[in-house]
Amino acid sequence: MKRTLLLASAAMGLLCATATPAMAGTTADLLKRLHEKGILSDEEYDQLLKGDGVEAAAAPAAPAAPAVTPDASGGGRTVHMTNSGVGFEMGDITLKFSGSVNGFYVHDNGEAPSASNSVVGGVATVGSNSSAIRNGLLPGFLKVEVTTKQGGWDVGAHFGMYPGINSVNYAAGGGANSPGNPRGLQTAGIDFRQTYLTFGRPGFGEVKIGRDIGLFASEQILNDITLLSSGTPAGNVAPSNTTLGRIGVGYIYTDFQPQITYTTPNFSGFAASVGIFEPLSSLTGPAESNKEPGFQAKLVYDGKLGGISTRLWAAGVHQKHNVVAGPDYTGWGWDAGAKIMVGPLTLVGTYYDASGLGTTALNLFDTDGLGNRRDSHGFYLQGLAGFGKFSVGGSYGESNLDHANAADALANPTLVDKNSSWVGQVRYGLTSWVTLLGEYVHTRSEAHNGNQASSDAIAAGAILFF
């Protein structure tokens, strides 16, 4: 009732502000417009029309008032810029669109294939030189979010679509992230990575249910400078939706996974997340029939001391694998890191250690195929300095994988021992949306038996965020 009276008062105020007398016909017309625009509910519209605030007399209707044009100043439906993206409000509901588009020219210079540079699990290019116009580590993306407040709860629905610019070969397997298919009359793939709901309130925190980025290793990729560029190309001859960036040369890919995750409120800079996850089967091991969910957790601290800003984190993952024909095993891992910002300089250092997780992707080469786990670890160090619109950065990182035992070493001598890369990068902020980037990447892969392969790549292009 109170809201109805306020709306009625607002309606009368708008009428009184006009140059002509506030006739009943004009009032009824205005109420109709407010109702059509969703500002008045059906119940409020009926009440006002019946006389609970104004009376709809049978007097001749005055000429219709001009339609209210939505704009950034607030008339009708409010159209506004949010903290990121663009959107509009309809009553208590906010609809927001945000996204990114990128493209790069990438030239990759690999070694000619030979017996001495065969590395199973290596990410350095082995093959002839190649050029491609392709996405970087990020494909494009479009996020759609609908949020509102209901009964004291902040609730939301979130959808994230990630299309690439290159055509993919669905017949090769892998869906939207299949190997590329650079031929005419083909189509790009759309990786629908995100679809989740959230609900939370101050003092309670937030619950997330659906598919979104994992907790383990998420900070490593989100703070990687190659996230906005190319990094290690991987498959440049027929490019898929993304490059590798520093995936497999500094950290294991966190991936987007089905989950139920709870995040605490912020306590003096500290926030923790813990979740249960869809169990993932091994990519290279025997068939599995997993009976228990996976578990992941992350602790983050954001603080500032004088002119120094810091972000510290630690995360972990744990999952039991139930092998159909063979012994069960448990994969686990943890990562930790720090980001320090001093004036124009940003420094990042990260480290991870794991057993039964493999390398590059979750559960890739995680065991010897007989249930014996392989240990892995890695790190990267990174610096980025800004000078006005220009930024210059560089990083070094490596991922290491051990044999499970002596028998594994005999059976798989060319298994990757270490993937590493050096990255040098230059950025220029053309506008608030568009960043131009140039990059040089040297990647090296080494097998346990001494085989080695190396490749060099250059990338140049742009990325846009809105």
Short mmCIF file of C-alpha atoms in Angstrom, two decimals:
data_model
loop_
_atom_site.label_atom_id
_atom_site.label_comp_id
_atom_site.label_asym_id
_atom_site.label_seq_id
_atom_site.Cartn_x
_atom_site.Cartn_y
_atom_site.Cartn_z
CA MET A 1 0.00 0.00 0.00
CA LYS A 2 2.83 2.34 0.84
CA ARG A 3 4.49 1.69 -2.52
CA THR A 4 1.14 2.28 -4.25
CA LEU A 5 0.71 5.65 -2.55
CA LEU A 6 4.25 6.62 -3.49
CA LEU A 7 3.66 5.64 -7.10
CA ALA A 8 0.36 7.52 -7.13
CA SER A 9 2.05 10.60 -5.71
CA ALA A 10 4.78 10.31 -8.33
CA ALA A 11 2.18 10.01 -11.08
CA MET A 12 0.30 13.07 -9.80
CA GLY A 13 3.57 14.96 -9.49
CA LEU A 14 4.39 14.23 -13.11
CA LEU A 15 0.96 15.49 -14.15
CA CYS A 16 1.20 18.66 -12.10
CA ALA A 17 4.55 19.39 -13.74
CA THR A 18 2.94 19.56 -17.18
CA ALA A 19 1.68 22.82 -18.68
CA THR A 20 -1.92 21.55 -19.14
CA PRO A 21 -4.40 20.79 -16.32
CA ALA A 22 -4.23 17.27 -14.85
CA MET A 23 -7.38 15.84 -16.42
CA ALA A 24 -8.60 12.37 -15.44
CA GLY A 25 -8.15 11.10 -18.98
CA THR A 26 -4.49 12.13 -18.87
CA THR A 27 -4.09 10.37 -15.51
CA ALA A 28 -5.60 7.15 -16.84
CA ASP A 29 -3.36 7.30 -19.90
CA LEU A 30 -0.26 7.82 -17.78
CA LEU A 31 -1.19 4.95 -15.47
CA LYS A 32 -1.67 2.75 -18.52
CA ARG A 33 1.81 3.67 -19.76
CA LEU A 34 3.36 2.99 -16.34
CA HIS A 35 1.58 -0.37 -16.26
CA GLU A 36 2.73 -1.29 -19.76
CA LYS A 37 6.34 -0.46 -18.86
CA GLY A 38 6.21 -2.75 -15.82
CA ILE A 39 6.54 0.08 -13.27
CA LEU A 40 3.04 -0.65 -11.92
CA SER A 41 1.99 -4.20 -11.12
CA ASP A 42 -1.45 -5.46 -12.22
CA GLU A 43 -2.76 -5.06 -8.67
CA GLU A 44 -1.41 -1.53 -8.24
CA TYR A 45 -2.76 -0.50 -11.63
CA ASP A 46 -6.26 -1.81 -10.81
CA GLN A 47 -6.25 -0.12 -7.39
CA LEU A 48 -5.25 3.25 -8.79
CA LEU A 49 -7.72 2.96 -11.65
CA LYS A 50 -10.57 2.16 -9.23
CA GLY A 51 -9.93 5.24 -7.14
CA ASP A 52 -7.35 4.26 -4.52
CA GLY A 53 -5.39 7.46 -5.10
CA VAL A 54 -6.85 8.84 -8.39
CA GLU A 55 -10.13 8.47 -10.25
CA ALA A 56 -10.50 7.44 -13.88
CA ALA A 57 -13.40 9.64 -14.96
CA ALA A 58 -15.06 9.36 -18.33
CA ALA A 59 -13.80 12.75 -19.42
CA PRO A 60 -12.29 13.01 -22.89
CA ALA A 61 -8.73 11.81 -22.96
CA ALA A 62 -6.08 14.42 -23.48
CA PRO A 63 -3.45 13.88 -26.19
CA ALA A 64 -1.10 11.06 -25.19
CA ALA A 65 2.11 12.11 -23.50
CA PRO A 66 5.25 11.38 -25.48
CA ALA A 67 6.80 7.98 -24.83
CA VAL A 68 9.51 7.85 -22.20
CA THR A 69 12.81 7.05 -23.89
CA PRO A 70 15.07 4.78 -21.84
CA ASP A 71 18.41 6.45 -21.28
CA ALA A 72 21.27 6.61 -18.85
CA SER A 73 19.64 9.40 -16.84
CA GLY A 74 16.92 7.21 -15.37
CA GLY A 75 13.60 7.73 -17.16
CA GLY A 76 11.34 4.69 -17.46
CA ARG A 77 13.51 1.61 -17.60
CA THR A 78 16.93 2.66 -16.46
CA VAL A 79 19.73 1.88 -18.90
CA HIS A 80 23.12 2.19 -17.29
CA MET A 81 26.73 1.12 -17.31
CA THR A 82 27.45 -1.38 -14.53
CA ASN A 83 30.83 -2.11 -12.93
CA SER A 84 31.55 -4.11 -16.08
CA GLY A 85 29.42 -4.60 -19.15
CA VAL A 86 26.16 -2.89 -20.03
CA GLY A 87 22.66 -3.52 -18.81
CA PHE A 88 19.35 -2.19 -17.69
CA GLU A 89 16.97 -2.41 -14.76
CA MET A 90 13.29 -3.37 -14.75
CA GLY A 91 11.93 -2.75 -11.30
CA ASP A 92 14.06 -4.84 -8.92
CA ILE A 93 15.65 -6.90 -11.70
CA THR A 94 19.00 -6.09 -13.32
CA LEU A 95 19.97 -7.63 -16.65
CA LYS A 96 23.63 -7.29 -17.57
CA PHE A 97 25.63 -8.21 -20.66
CA SER A 98 29.43 -8.35 -20.64
CA GLY A 99 31.93 -9.91 -22.97
CA SER A 100 35.19 -9.99 -24.84
CA VAL A 101 36.45 -10.42 -28.40
CA ASN A 102 40.04 -11.05 -29.44
CA GLY A 103 42.12 -12.09 -32.42
CA PHE A 104 45.86 -12.54 -33.07
CA TYR A 105 48.26 -13.21 -35.87
CA VAL A 106 50.44 -16.04 -34.55
CA HIS A 107 53.58 -17.34 -36.28
CA ASP A 108 55.00 -20.51 -34.72
CA ASN A 109 58.47 -21.80 -35.58
CA GLY A 110 58.89 -25.46 -34.62
CA GLU A 111 61.55 -28.09 -35.19
CA ALA A 112 61.36 -30.72 -37.91
CA PRO A 113 60.21 -34.07 -36.43
CA SER A 114 62.98 -36.47 -35.43
CA ALA A 115 63.60 -39.31 -33.01
CA SER A 116 65.47 -36.97 -30.66
CA ASN A 117 62.61 -34.46 -30.17
CA SER A 118 59.75 -36.88 -29.57
CA VAL A 119 58.24 -35.96 -26.18
CA VAL A 120 54.95 -37.54 -25.07
CA GLY A 121 53.00 -34.75 -23.38
CA GLY A 122 55.34 -32.06 -24.70
CA VAL A 123 53.80 -28.71 -25.64
CA ALA A 124 56.64 -27.30 -27.76
CA THR A 125 55.76 -27.40 -31.46
CA VAL A 126 57.33 -30.18 -33.51
CA GLY A 127 56.68 -29.57 -37.20
CA SER A 128 57.10 -26.95 -39.89
CA ASN A 129 56.62 -23.24 -39.45
CA SER A 130 53.00 -22.07 -39.47
CA SER A 131 50.93 -18.91 -39.44
CA ALA A 132 47.37 -18.48 -38.20
CA ILE A 133 44.76 -15.87 -37.42
CA ARG A 134 43.26 -17.18 -34.20
CA ASN A 135 42.09 -16.60 -30.66
CA GLY A 136 44.57 -16.33 -27.83
CA LEU A 137 44.30 -18.16 -24.51
CA LEU A 138 40.80 -16.69 -24.17
CA PRO A 139 38.17 -17.38 -26.79
CA GLY A 140 35.57 -14.67 -27.20
CA PHE A 141 32.82 -14.69 -24.60
CA LEU A 142 29.39 -13.28 -23.88
CA LYS A 143 28.05 -13.37 -20.33
CA VAL A 144 24.39 -12.79 -19.52
CA GLU A 145 23.46 -12.22 -15.88
CA VAL A 146 20.05 -11.64 -14.31
CA THR A 147 20.13 -10.53 -10.67
CA THR A 148 17.59 -9.31 -8.15
CA LYS A 149 16.81 -9.15 -4.44
CA GLN A 150 14.01 -11.37 -3.12
CA GLY A 151 13.07 -11.79 0.52
CA GLY A 152 16.36 -10.29 1.66
CA TRP A 153 18.42 -12.57 -0.59
CA ASP A 154 20.58 -11.51 -3.53
CA VAL A 155 19.88 -14.06 -6.26
CA GLY A 156 21.15 -14.43 -9.77
CA ALA A 157 21.25 -16.56 -12.91
CA HIS A 158 24.49 -16.56 -14.90
CA PHE A 159 25.26 -17.83 -18.41
CA GLY A 160 28.60 -17.69 -20.22
CA MET A 161 29.04 -18.54 -23.92
CA TYR A 162 32.59 -18.76 -25.29
CA PRO A 163 32.76 -18.78 -29.12
CA GLY A 164 36.03 -19.06 -31.02
CA ILE A 165 36.84 -17.38 -34.32
CA ASN A 166 38.29 -20.53 -35.90
CA SER A 167 36.35 -23.44 -37.39
CA VAL A 168 36.54 -26.73 -35.47
CA ASN A 169 36.53 -30.37 -36.54
CA TYR A 170 33.75 -31.95 -34.50
CA ALA A 171 34.51 -35.36 -36.01
CA ALA A 172 37.84 -35.35 -34.17
CA GLY A 173 36.11 -35.33 -30.78
CA GLY A 174 36.35 -32.68 -28.09
CA GLY A 175 33.22 -30.72 -29.02
CA ALA A 176 33.67 -26.98 -29.38
CA ASN A 177 37.35 -27.31 -28.43
CA SER A 178 38.13 -29.91 -31.10
CA PRO A 179 41.20 -29.47 -33.31
CA GLY A 180 40.77 -26.78 -35.93
CA ASN A 181 39.36 -27.25 -39.41
CA PRO A 182 40.63 -24.40 -41.60
CA ARG A 183 38.48 -25.04 -44.66
CA GLY A 184 35.64 -23.24 -46.37
CA LEU A 185 32.00 -23.77 -45.38
CA GLN A 186 32.89 -24.68 -41.79
CA THR A 187 31.71 -23.18 -38.48
CA ALA A 188 33.28 -22.04 -35.24
CA GLY A 189 32.52 -23.73 -31.95
CA ILE A 190 30.65 -22.29 -28.97
CA ASP A 191 31.86 -23.56 -25.61
CA PHE A 192 29.01 -23.00 -23.12
CA ARG A 193 31.30 -22.94 -20.09
CA GLN A 194 29.09 -21.21 -17.54
CA THR A 195 25.55 -21.84 -16.38
CA TYR A 196 25.01 -21.38 -12.66
CA LEU A 197 22.78 -19.79 -10.05
CA THR A 198 23.80 -17.84 -6.96
CA PHE A 199 22.08 -16.77 -3.78
CA GLY A 200 23.51 -14.95 -0.80
CA ARG A 201 23.13 -12.11 1.64
CA PRO A 202 25.36 -9.87 3.79
CA GLY A 203 26.76 -11.77 6.73
CA PHE A 204 25.94 -15.13 5.14
CA GLY A 205 28.11 -15.30 2.05
CA GLU A 206 27.12 -16.84 -1.28
CA VAL A 207 26.16 -20.24 -2.62
CA LYS A 208 26.88 -21.14 -6.25
CA ILE A 209 25.25 -24.13 -7.99
CA GLY A 210 26.03 -25.04 -11.59
CA ARG A 211 28.99 -25.02 -13.99
CA ASP A 212 31.77 -22.46 -13.49
CA ILE A 213 35.53 -22.16 -13.12
CA GLY A 214 37.11 -24.43 -10.50
CA LEU A 215 38.86 -23.34 -7.31
CA PHE A 216 42.16 -25.22 -7.61
CA ALA A 217 44.59 -23.37 -9.93
CA SER A 218 42.01 -20.65 -10.76
CA GLU A 219 44.14 -17.84 -9.36
CA GLN A 220 47.12 -19.04 -11.37
CA ILE A 221 45.37 -18.64 -14.71
CA LEU A 222 43.44 -15.50 -13.76
CA ASN A 223 46.68 -13.68 -12.85
CA ASP A 224 48.66 -14.94 -15.86
CA ILE A 225 49.61 -12.17 -18.34
CA THR A 226 49.11 -14.59 -21.25
CA LEU A 227 45.40 -14.77 -20.37
CA LEU A 228 44.98 -11.67 -22.56
CA SER A 229 47.34 -12.85 -25.29
CA SER A 230 48.65 -16.08 -26.83
CA GLY A 231 51.45 -17.72 -24.88
CA THR A 232 52.41 -21.19 -26.17
CA PRO A 233 50.35 -21.70 -29.37
CA ALA A 234 49.86 -25.52 -29.41
CA GLY A 235 48.33 -26.64 -32.70
CA ASN A 236 48.91 -23.54 -34.79
CA VAL A 237 48.58 -25.34 -38.14
CA ALA A 238 44.87 -26.02 -37.56
CA PRO A 239 44.03 -23.81 -34.57
CA SER A 240 41.23 -24.63 -32.17
CA ASN A 241 39.34 -22.15 -29.98
CA THR A 242 42.33 -21.27 -27.78
CA THR A 243 46.09 -21.38 -27.38
CA LEU A 244 47.70 -22.84 -24.25
CA GLY A 245 48.98 -19.57 -22.80
CA ARG A 246 50.91 -20.79 -19.75
CA ILE A 247 48.74 -23.89 -19.21
CA GLY A 248 51.12 -26.83 -18.86
CA VAL A 249 54.10 -24.50 -18.55
CA GLY A 250 53.49 -23.22 -15.02
CA TYR A 251 50.19 -24.65 -13.85
CA ILE A 252 47.47 -27.25 -14.45
CA TYR A 253 44.32 -25.93 -16.12
CA THR A 254 41.58 -25.30 -13.56
CA ASP A 255 38.75 -26.05 -16.05
CA PHE A 256 35.03 -25.20 -15.83
CA GLN A 257 33.26 -27.85 -13.74
CA PRO A 258 29.82 -28.71 -12.29
CA GLN A 259 29.89 -27.74 -8.61
CA ILE A 260 28.12 -26.61 -5.45
CA THR A 261 30.35 -24.03 -3.81
CA TYR A 262 29.98 -21.82 -0.76
CA THR A 263 31.99 -18.60 -0.33
CA THR A 264 32.18 -16.83 3.02
CA PRO A 265 31.71 -13.10 3.55
CA ASN A 266 34.87 -11.02 3.56
CA PHE A 267 36.49 -10.96 7.01
CA SER A 268 39.12 -8.20 7.17
CA GLY A 269 40.39 -9.12 3.70
CA PHE A 270 40.02 -12.89 4.07
CA ALA A 271 37.49 -14.95 2.10
CA ALA A 272 37.23 -18.72 1.77
CA SER A 273 35.44 -20.97 -0.72
CA VAL A 274 34.73 -24.68 -0.43
CA GLY A 275 32.82 -26.89 -2.82
CA ILE A 276 31.85 -30.37 -3.96
CA PHE A 277 32.54 -31.11 -7.63
CA GLU A 278 31.55 -33.58 -10.31
CA PRO A 279 34.27 -36.28 -10.19
CA LEU A 280 36.46 -36.26 -13.30
CA SER A 281 37.77 -39.48 -14.84
CA SER A 282 41.34 -39.83 -16.02
CA LEU A 283 42.03 -38.64 -19.57
CA THR A 284 44.71 -41.31 -20.15
CA GLY A 285 43.89 -44.10 -17.68
CA PRO A 286 41.48 -47.05 -17.67
CA ALA A 287 37.69 -46.72 -17.38
CA GLU A 288 36.34 -45.39 -14.10
CA SER A 289 33.03 -45.50 -12.22
CA ASN A 290 33.51 -42.86 -9.55
CA LYS A 291 31.33 -43.06 -6.47
CA GLU A 292 32.33 -39.91 -4.57
CA PRO A 293 32.43 -36.24 -5.53
CA GLY A 294 35.61 -34.25 -5.81
CA PHE A 295 36.42 -31.56 -3.25
CA GLN A 296 38.06 -28.19 -3.79
CA ALA A 297 38.76 -25.22 -1.54
CA LYS A 298 40.43 -21.82 -1.77
CA LEU A 299 41.50 -19.13 0.72
CA VAL A 300 42.24 -15.59 -0.49
CA TYR A 301 43.57 -12.52 1.32
CA ASP A 302 43.49 -9.00 -0.13
CA GLY A 303 45.31 -6.32 1.81
CA LYS A 304 47.11 -3.03 1.52
CA LEU A 305 50.05 -1.64 3.45
CA GLY A 306 50.93 1.93 2.55
CA GLY A 307 51.34 2.01 -1.20
CA ILE A 308 51.70 -1.77 -1.50
CA SER A 309 48.67 -3.89 -2.43
CA THR A 310 48.78 -7.65 -2.03
CA ARG A 311 46.68 -10.67 -2.96
CA LEU A 312 47.66 -13.99 -1.38
CA TRP A 313 45.99 -17.32 -2.01
CA ALA A 314 46.11 -21.05 -1.39
CA ALA A 315 43.86 -23.69 -2.95
CA GLY A 316 43.50 -27.46 -3.01
CA VAL A 317 41.77 -30.35 -4.79
CA HIS A 318 41.06 -33.96 -3.70
CA GLN A 319 39.29 -36.75 -5.56
CA LYS A 320 39.10 -40.53 -5.32
CA HIS A 321 39.13 -42.49 -8.60
CA ASN A 322 37.26 -45.80 -8.68
CA VAL A 323 38.80 -47.81 -11.51
CA VAL A 324 36.53 -50.41 -13.12
CA ALA A 325 39.29 -52.99 -13.69
CA GLY A 326 42.21 -52.11 -11.46
CA PRO A 327 43.17 -50.55 -8.14
CA ASP A 328 41.54 -47.30 -7.01
CA TYR A 329 43.67 -44.23 -6.42
CA THR A 330 43.28 -40.71 -5.01
CA GLY A 331 44.42 -37.60 -6.79
CA TRP A 332 45.23 -34.46 -4.86
CA GLY A 333 47.03 -31.16 -5.29
CA TRP A 334 47.52 -27.68 -3.89
CA ASP A 335 48.65 -24.34 -5.22
CA ALA A 336 49.68 -21.09 -3.58
CA GLY A 337 50.73 -17.69 -4.80
CA ALA A 338 51.14 -14.00 -4.24
CA LYS A 339 50.44 -10.88 -6.28
CA ILE A 340 52.13 -7.66 -5.20
CA MET A 341 51.37 -4.25 -6.71
CA VAL A 342 53.75 -1.35 -6.05
CA GLY A 343 53.15 1.79 -8.09
CA PRO A 344 53.30 0.82 -11.79
CA LEU A 345 54.83 -2.61 -11.05
CA THR A 346 52.88 -5.86 -10.56
CA LEU A 347 54.72 -9.02 -9.51
CA VAL A 348 53.23 -12.53 -9.37
CA GLY A 349 54.72 -15.76 -8.07
CA THR A 350 52.89 -19.12 -7.93
CA TYR A 351 53.68 -22.77 -7.12
CA TYR A 352 51.76 -26.05 -7.24
CA ASP A 353 52.38 -29.61 -6.07
CA ALA A 354 50.23 -32.64 -6.89
CA SER A 355 49.99 -36.42 -7.00
CA GLY A 356 47.65 -38.31 -9.31
CA LEU A 357 46.62 -35.08 -11.11
CA GLY A 358 48.99 -35.27 -14.06
CA THR A 359 50.10 -32.25 -16.04
CA THR A 360 48.65 -29.55 -18.33
CA ALA A 361 45.00 -30.67 -17.86
CA LEU A 362 43.37 -32.26 -14.83
CA ASN A 363 44.06 -36.04 -14.88
CA LEU A 364 46.19 -36.02 -18.04
CA PHE A 365 49.03 -38.56 -17.61
CA ASP A 366 48.04 -38.79 -13.94
CA THR A 367 48.98 -42.47 -13.51
CA ASP A 368 50.91 -45.20 -15.29
CA GLY A 369 47.58 -46.79 -16.24
CA LEU A 370 47.87 -49.37 -13.46
CA GLY A 371 46.74 -47.13 -10.60
CA ASN A 372 50.23 -45.92 -9.66
CA ARG A 373 50.17 -42.15 -9.31
CA ARG A 374 52.61 -39.78 -10.96
CA ASP A 375 53.73 -36.74 -8.97
CA SER A 376 53.89 -33.29 -10.52
CA HIS A 377 54.86 -29.75 -9.58
CA GLY A 378 55.49 -26.40 -11.19
CA PHE A 379 55.65 -22.63 -10.86
CA TYR A 380 55.82 -19.34 -12.69
CA LEU A 381 57.30 -15.92 -11.93
CA GLN A 382 55.97 -12.82 -13.65
CA GLY A 383 56.38 -9.05 -13.76
CA LEU A 384 54.39 -6.32 -15.51
CA ALA A 385 55.22 -2.59 -15.47
CA GLY A 386 52.90 0.15 -16.70
CA PHE A 387 54.01 3.45 -18.24
CA GLY A 388 50.92 5.44 -19.14
CA LYS A 389 49.11 3.54 -21.88
CA PHE A 390 52.09 1.20 -22.39
CA SER A 391 52.86 -1.89 -20.34
CA VAL A 392 55.84 -4.22 -20.59
CA GLY A 393 55.89 -7.65 -19.01
CA GLY A 394 57.65 -10.98 -18.90
CA SER A 395 57.43 -14.34 -17.21
CA TYR A 396 59.07 -17.73 -16.86
CA GLY A 397 57.33 -20.94 -15.82
CA GLU A 398 57.62 -24.71 -15.90
CA SER A 399 55.58 -27.83 -15.21
CA ASN A 400 57.30 -31.06 -14.13
CA LEU A 401 55.98 -34.64 -14.20
CA ASP A 402 57.63 -37.65 -12.52
CA HIS A 403 57.36 -41.31 -13.41
CA ALA A 404 55.26 -43.39 -11.01
CA ASN A 405 58.04 -45.95 -10.49
CA ALA A 406 60.94 -47.71 -12.21
CA ALA A 407 58.60 -49.88 -14.28
CA ASP A 408 56.83 -46.75 -15.56
CA ALA A 409 60.20 -45.27 -16.52
CA LEU A 410 61.08 -48.38 -18.54
CA ALA A 411 57.68 -48.53 -20.23
CA ASN A 412 57.39 -44.79 -21.01
CA PRO A 413 60.89 -43.34 -21.57
CA THR A 414 59.70 -40.43 -23.73
CA LEU A 415 57.12 -39.22 -21.19
CA VAL A 416 57.48 -35.49 -20.62
CA ASP A 417 59.75 -34.56 -17.73
CA LYS A 418 59.46 -30.76 -18.03
CA ASN A 419 57.60 -28.21 -20.14
CA SER A 420 58.82 -24.62 -19.76
CA SER A 421 58.50 -21.26 -21.47
CA TRP A 422 59.76 -17.70 -21.50
CA VAL A 423 57.29 -14.94 -22.42
CA GLY A 424 57.92 -11.30 -23.30
CA GLN A 425 54.93 -9.01 -23.81
CA VAL A 426 54.11 -5.41 -24.75
CA ARG A 427 50.64 -3.84 -24.34
CA TYR A 428 49.12 -0.57 -25.45
CA GLY A 429 45.76 0.65 -24.16
CA LEU A 430 44.19 2.02 -27.32
CA THR A 431 40.88 2.82 -25.58
CA SER A 432 39.21 1.86 -22.32
CA TRP A 433 37.83 -1.22 -24.13
CA VAL A 434 40.60 -2.15 -26.59
CA THR A 435 44.15 -3.29 -25.78
CA LEU A 436 46.78 -3.96 -28.45
CA LEU A 437 49.33 -6.69 -27.64
CA GLY A 438 52.58 -8.04 -29.04
CA GLU A 439 54.34 -11.11 -27.66
CA TYR A 440 57.34 -13.41 -28.06
CA VAL A 441 57.25 -16.94 -26.62
CA HIS A 442 60.01 -19.55 -26.36
CA THR A 443 58.73 -23.00 -25.35
CA ARG A 444 60.81 -26.05 -24.46
CA SER A 445 59.80 -29.67 -23.77
CA GLU A 446 62.10 -32.32 -22.29
CA ALA A 447 61.47 -36.06 -21.93
CA HIS A 448 62.81 -38.33 -19.19
CA ASN A 449 65.11 -40.09 -21.68
CA GLY A 450 66.76 -36.82 -22.72
CA ASN A 451 64.71 -36.02 -25.83
CA GLN A 452 64.18 -32.28 -26.30
CA ALA A 453 62.06 -30.02 -28.48
CA SER A 454 61.81 -26.23 -28.61
CA SER A 455 59.78 -23.70 -30.56
CA ASP A 456 59.52 -19.94 -30.91
CA ALA A 457 56.37 -17.95 -31.56
CA ILE A 458 55.39 -14.34 -32.10
CA ALA A 459 51.86 -13.02 -31.70
CA ALA A 460 50.28 -9.64 -32.42
CA GLY A 461 46.66 -8.59 -32.11
CA ALA A 462 44.07 -7.02 -29.88
CA ILE A 463 41.53 -7.88 -27.21
CA LEU A 464 38.36 -5.98 -26.34
CA PHE A 465 36.38 -6.13 -23.10
CA PHE A 466 33.03 -4.47 -22.44
#
